[in-house]
Amino acid sequence: MASDFKSIISQAMALRAQRKIQEAYELVAKEAVQHESIKRCLWEHQPVFWSDIYAGICLLTRRNGADAAFVEQLWGKPDFWYSFHRHAGKFPNNRQALAKILEREFVSSIGTCRALHWVVRDKKSQPWGILSLVDISLLHRRAEVLLGVLPDAPIGLSAAAMLTLFQFYFRGLKFNKLYSLVYQDNPHSLKGTLHLGFKIEGHLRKHVLDPKSGTHMNLVQTGLLAEDAFNPNNERLMRRLLKSI
């Protein structure tokens, strides 16, 4: 049975590599009728996980092999990746090798990789940054969120990306909590996080080693519950930036 399960998942991944997202889901759904282990993971293969998410000034597209040049550009800017994730792993210098990594990431299910990555684009589809959910827990319905947008991005795009995520994550997927770990030396990021309704849950003293200074840094843990995501302030922002609530 284990080999059958792996075979079905591999076939689904191959179909997604051909951008046959619906066909991949139907394949898994067909097998789920007969196999309980496949039935339990059927939700992870729903096409919604690979669909573009468009709202107002923001478009989120799942990161894939075709985005290798853009990712290469971002990772070539030390200030960007330092702000996005100071301990982000290095990608290979070879673009073809990078494309393979991104494509493998794209075709994998949320249950396999425990992460979702999108390219943040404006309404004309111009790419400006990366939005990621990492350390996703399907059991506890929570994940850590990371957002990195180029400094010359259109005004409001960062907030729009997060608000678009709230709609998808809380209303669509019915997850319970988002959390963000903010470096204490980044007050701008903390202010923006709190403005979107996140609450400070604790301070982690000298929790991580900063790669630039070589010193241990404090982190501020913030969290946002589903019940707080659509507060009056966020609803006003959604009406302005997303044209909906």
Short mmCIF file of C-alpha atoms in Angstrom, two decimals:
data_model
loop_
_atom_site.label_atom_id
_atom_site.label_comp_id
_atom_site.label_asym_id
_atom_site.label_seq_id
_atom_site.Cartn_x
_atom_site.Cartn_y
_atom_site.Cartn_z
CA MET A 1 0.00 0.00 0.00
CA ALA A 2 2.86 2.38 0.80
CA SER A 3 4.26 1.95 -2.71
CA ASP A 4 0.80 2.57 -4.21
CA PHE A 5 0.47 5.76 -2.17
CA LYS A 6 3.87 7.03 -3.29
CA SER A 7 3.05 6.18 -6.88
CA ILE A 8 -0.21 8.15 -6.83
CA ILE A 9 1.46 11.16 -5.24
CA SER A 10 4.29 11.04 -7.80
CA GLN A 11 1.76 10.90 -10.64
CA ALA A 12 -0.10 13.87 -9.18
CA MET A 13 3.14 15.84 -8.96
CA ALA A 14 3.94 15.00 -12.57
CA LEU A 15 0.54 16.29 -13.66
CA ARG A 16 1.04 19.52 -11.73
CA ALA A 17 4.41 19.95 -13.43
CA GLN A 18 2.41 20.02 -16.68
CA ARG A 19 0.06 22.55 -15.04
CA LYS A 20 -2.74 19.99 -15.07
CA ILE A 21 -3.82 20.98 -11.59
CA GLN A 22 -7.44 19.78 -11.81
CA GLU A 23 -6.39 16.47 -13.36
CA ALA A 24 -3.95 15.90 -10.49
CA TYR A 25 -6.73 16.46 -7.97
CA GLU A 26 -9.11 14.13 -9.81
CA LEU A 27 -6.47 11.40 -9.86
CA VAL A 28 -5.99 11.58 -6.10
CA ALA A 29 -9.76 11.85 -5.51
CA LYS A 30 -10.39 8.71 -7.55
CA GLU A 31 -7.87 6.71 -5.52
CA ALA A 32 -9.18 8.16 -2.27
CA VAL A 33 -12.43 6.24 -2.73
CA GLN A 34 -10.57 2.96 -2.20
CA HIS A 35 -7.68 3.95 0.06
CA GLU A 36 -8.20 5.58 3.44
CA SER A 37 -4.62 6.88 3.65
CA ILE A 38 -5.07 8.74 0.37
CA LYS A 39 -8.49 10.00 1.43
CA ARG A 40 -6.96 11.63 4.51
CA CYS A 41 -4.64 13.75 2.38
CA LEU A 42 -7.11 14.58 -0.41
CA TRP A 43 -7.69 18.08 0.98
CA GLU A 44 -4.00 18.91 0.42
CA HIS A 45 -4.38 18.37 -3.33
CA GLN A 46 -7.27 20.77 -3.94
CA PRO A 47 -6.61 23.08 -6.92
CA VAL A 48 -7.07 26.16 -4.72
CA PHE A 49 -3.53 25.72 -3.41
CA TRP A 50 -2.14 26.34 -6.90
CA SER A 51 -4.60 29.01 -8.02
CA ASP A 52 -3.71 32.67 -8.47
CA ILE A 53 -5.17 34.88 -5.76
CA TYR A 54 -6.25 38.28 -7.05
CA ALA A 55 -7.71 41.09 -4.96
CA GLY A 56 -7.66 44.79 -5.83
CA ILE A 57 -4.10 46.05 -6.29
CA CYS A 58 -2.53 42.69 -5.42
CA LEU A 59 -1.98 39.41 -7.24
CA LEU A 60 -0.41 36.39 -5.54
CA THR A 61 0.93 33.61 -7.75
CA ARG A 62 2.49 30.39 -6.52
CA ARG A 63 6.26 30.56 -6.87
CA ASN A 64 7.57 28.08 -9.45
CA GLY A 65 10.43 27.36 -11.81
CA ALA A 66 9.48 30.19 -14.14
CA ASP A 67 10.23 32.64 -11.31
CA ALA A 68 13.90 31.64 -11.06
CA ALA A 69 15.19 34.87 -12.61
CA PHE A 70 13.15 37.01 -10.21
CA VAL A 71 14.18 34.98 -7.15
CA GLU A 72 17.78 35.21 -8.33
CA GLN A 73 17.36 38.99 -8.53
CA LEU A 74 15.94 39.19 -5.01
CA TRP A 75 18.60 36.98 -3.46
CA GLY A 76 21.21 39.10 -5.19
CA LYS A 77 20.11 42.01 -2.98
CA PRO A 78 21.57 41.43 0.52
CA ASP A 79 19.28 44.05 2.05
CA PHE A 80 16.23 42.19 0.72
CA TRP A 81 16.96 38.71 2.01
CA TYR A 82 18.31 40.14 5.28
CA SER A 83 14.95 41.82 5.80
CA PHE A 84 12.90 38.89 4.48
CA HIS A 85 14.64 36.08 6.36
CA ARG A 86 18.13 36.57 7.78
CA HIS A 87 18.70 32.82 7.86
CA ALA A 88 17.17 32.01 4.49
CA GLY A 89 19.05 29.23 2.77
CA LYS A 90 21.24 30.09 -0.18
CA PHE A 91 20.03 29.09 -3.61
CA PRO A 92 22.40 27.67 -6.26
CA ASN A 93 24.12 30.16 -8.55
CA ASN A 94 23.00 28.15 -11.57
CA ARG A 95 19.60 29.40 -12.72
CA GLN A 96 18.61 26.05 -14.18
CA ALA A 97 19.32 24.33 -10.87
CA LEU A 98 17.35 27.03 -9.05
CA ALA A 99 14.40 26.56 -11.41
CA LYS A 100 14.35 22.84 -10.59
CA ILE A 101 14.24 23.57 -6.87
CA LEU A 102 11.40 26.07 -7.27
CA GLU A 103 9.48 23.73 -9.55
CA ARG A 104 9.82 20.82 -7.14
CA GLU A 105 8.53 23.10 -4.41
CA PHE A 106 5.59 24.14 -6.60
CA VAL A 107 4.38 20.63 -7.47
CA SER A 108 4.59 19.38 -3.86
CA SER A 109 1.53 19.42 -1.63
CA ILE A 110 1.20 21.46 1.55
CA GLY A 111 1.35 18.23 3.55
CA THR A 112 4.67 17.26 2.01
CA CYS A 113 6.64 20.49 2.22
CA ARG A 114 4.77 22.24 5.08
CA ALA A 115 5.17 25.55 3.24
CA LEU A 116 3.52 27.74 0.61
CA HIS A 117 5.36 30.45 -1.30
CA TRP A 118 3.86 33.14 -3.53
CA VAL A 119 5.28 35.89 -5.71
CA VAL A 120 3.71 39.23 -4.76
CA ARG A 121 2.65 41.09 -7.91
CA ASP A 122 0.79 44.29 -8.69
CA LYS A 123 -2.41 44.29 -10.73
CA LYS A 124 -0.34 44.39 -13.94
CA SER A 125 1.42 41.18 -12.83
CA GLN A 126 4.75 42.92 -12.21
CA PRO A 127 6.61 40.98 -9.47
CA TRP A 128 7.71 42.87 -6.35
CA GLY A 129 8.38 40.36 -3.60
CA ILE A 130 7.77 37.05 -1.84
CA LEU A 131 5.08 35.99 0.62
CA SER A 132 5.59 32.69 2.44
CA LEU A 133 3.85 30.46 4.93
CA VAL A 134 6.34 28.16 6.65
CA ASP A 135 6.25 25.58 9.43
CA ILE A 136 2.62 24.93 8.54
CA SER A 137 0.85 22.73 11.08
CA LEU A 138 -2.23 21.04 9.64
CA LEU A 139 -3.05 19.63 13.07
CA HIS A 140 -2.97 22.95 14.91
CA ARG A 141 -4.07 25.03 11.88
CA ARG A 142 -1.28 27.56 12.23
CA ALA A 143 1.76 28.81 10.30
CA GLU A 144 4.51 31.40 10.38
CA VAL A 145 4.23 34.18 7.82
CA LEU A 146 7.16 35.88 6.05
CA LEU A 147 6.83 38.85 3.71
CA GLY A 148 9.50 40.62 1.73
CA VAL A 149 8.75 43.34 -0.82
CA LEU A 150 11.18 45.56 -2.73
CA PRO A 151 11.38 49.13 -1.34
CA ASP A 152 10.14 50.72 -4.56
CA ALA A 153 6.99 48.58 -4.72
CA PRO A 154 3.66 50.38 -5.23
CA ILE A 155 2.29 52.04 -2.11
CA GLY A 156 0.04 49.71 -0.15
CA LEU A 157 1.15 46.52 -1.90
CA SER A 158 2.67 44.95 1.23
CA ALA A 159 -0.49 45.51 3.26
CA ALA A 160 -2.64 44.32 0.35
CA ALA A 161 -0.61 41.11 0.10
CA MET A 162 -1.13 40.36 3.78
CA LEU A 163 -4.83 41.17 3.67
CA THR A 164 -5.24 38.97 0.61
CA LEU A 165 -3.52 36.20 2.54
CA PHE A 166 -5.90 36.69 5.47
CA GLN A 167 -8.88 36.07 3.20
CA PHE A 168 -7.34 32.94 1.70
CA TYR A 169 -5.88 31.57 4.94
CA PHE A 170 -8.59 32.33 7.48
CA ARG A 171 -11.77 32.40 5.40
CA GLY A 172 -10.78 29.97 2.67
CA LEU A 173 -8.64 27.39 4.46
CA LYS A 174 -10.22 27.93 7.90
CA PHE A 175 -6.87 28.09 9.68
CA ASN A 176 -6.78 29.36 13.25
CA LYS A 177 -3.59 31.35 13.68
CA LEU A 178 -0.76 33.18 11.95
CA TYR A 179 2.39 34.15 13.77
CA SER A 180 5.42 36.25 12.94
CA LEU A 181 8.84 36.44 14.58
CA VAL A 182 10.19 39.98 14.30
CA TYR A 183 13.74 41.04 15.09
CA GLN A 184 13.74 43.62 17.87
CA ASP A 185 16.08 45.85 15.85
CA ASN A 186 13.44 46.17 13.12
CA PRO A 187 10.81 48.54 14.60
CA HIS A 188 9.40 49.35 11.15
CA SER A 189 8.48 45.71 10.56
CA LEU A 190 7.02 45.37 14.05
CA LYS A 191 4.91 48.51 13.61
CA GLY A 192 3.50 47.23 10.31
CA THR A 193 2.76 43.83 11.82
CA LEU A 194 0.90 45.30 14.79
CA HIS A 195 -1.02 47.66 12.49
CA LEU A 196 -2.56 44.60 10.80
CA GLY A 197 -3.88 43.26 14.08
CA PHE A 198 -1.09 41.00 15.28
CA LYS A 199 -0.59 41.02 19.06
CA ILE A 200 2.72 40.75 20.90
CA GLU A 201 2.78 37.34 22.57
CA GLY A 202 6.26 37.35 24.02
CA HIS A 203 9.92 38.28 23.79
CA LEU A 204 12.61 35.73 23.05
CA ARG A 205 15.87 36.99 24.52
CA LYS A 206 19.03 36.47 22.47
CA HIS A 207 17.18 33.78 20.56
CA VAL A 208 19.02 33.76 17.22
CA LEU A 209 22.48 34.55 15.93
CA ASP A 210 22.49 37.51 13.57
CA PRO A 211 24.57 36.61 10.48
CA LYS A 212 25.67 40.19 9.86
CA SER A 213 26.76 41.32 13.33
CA GLY A 214 27.63 37.92 14.76
CA THR A 215 25.70 38.70 17.93
CA HIS A 216 22.63 37.03 19.40
CA MET A 217 19.44 38.98 18.78
CA ASN A 218 16.11 39.30 20.56
CA LEU A 219 12.91 38.32 18.76
CA VAL A 220 9.39 39.58 19.31
CA GLN A 221 6.77 36.90 18.75
CA THR A 222 3.48 38.21 17.41
CA GLY A 223 0.31 36.32 16.62
CA LEU A 224 -3.00 36.86 14.85
CA LEU A 225 -6.07 34.70 15.48
CA ALA A 226 -8.82 34.11 12.94
CA GLU A 227 -11.30 35.88 15.20
CA ASP A 228 -9.16 39.06 15.16
CA ALA A 229 -8.10 39.12 11.50
CA PHE A 230 -11.14 40.99 10.22
CA ASN A 231 -11.26 43.78 12.75
CA PRO A 232 -12.68 47.20 11.75
CA ASN A 233 -9.27 48.58 10.79
CA ASN A 234 -8.49 45.65 8.50
CA GLU A 235 -11.95 45.76 6.97
CA ARG A 236 -11.40 49.43 6.09
CA LEU A 237 -8.04 48.58 4.52
CA MET A 238 -9.62 45.75 2.56
CA ARG A 239 -12.30 48.03 1.18
CA ARG A 240 -9.61 50.47 0.06
CA LEU A 241 -6.94 48.08 -1.18
CA LEU A 242 -8.87 44.94 -2.12
CA LYS A 243 -12.23 46.45 -3.00
CA SER A 244 -13.93 43.80 -0.87
CA ILE A 245 -14.15 42.44 2.66
#
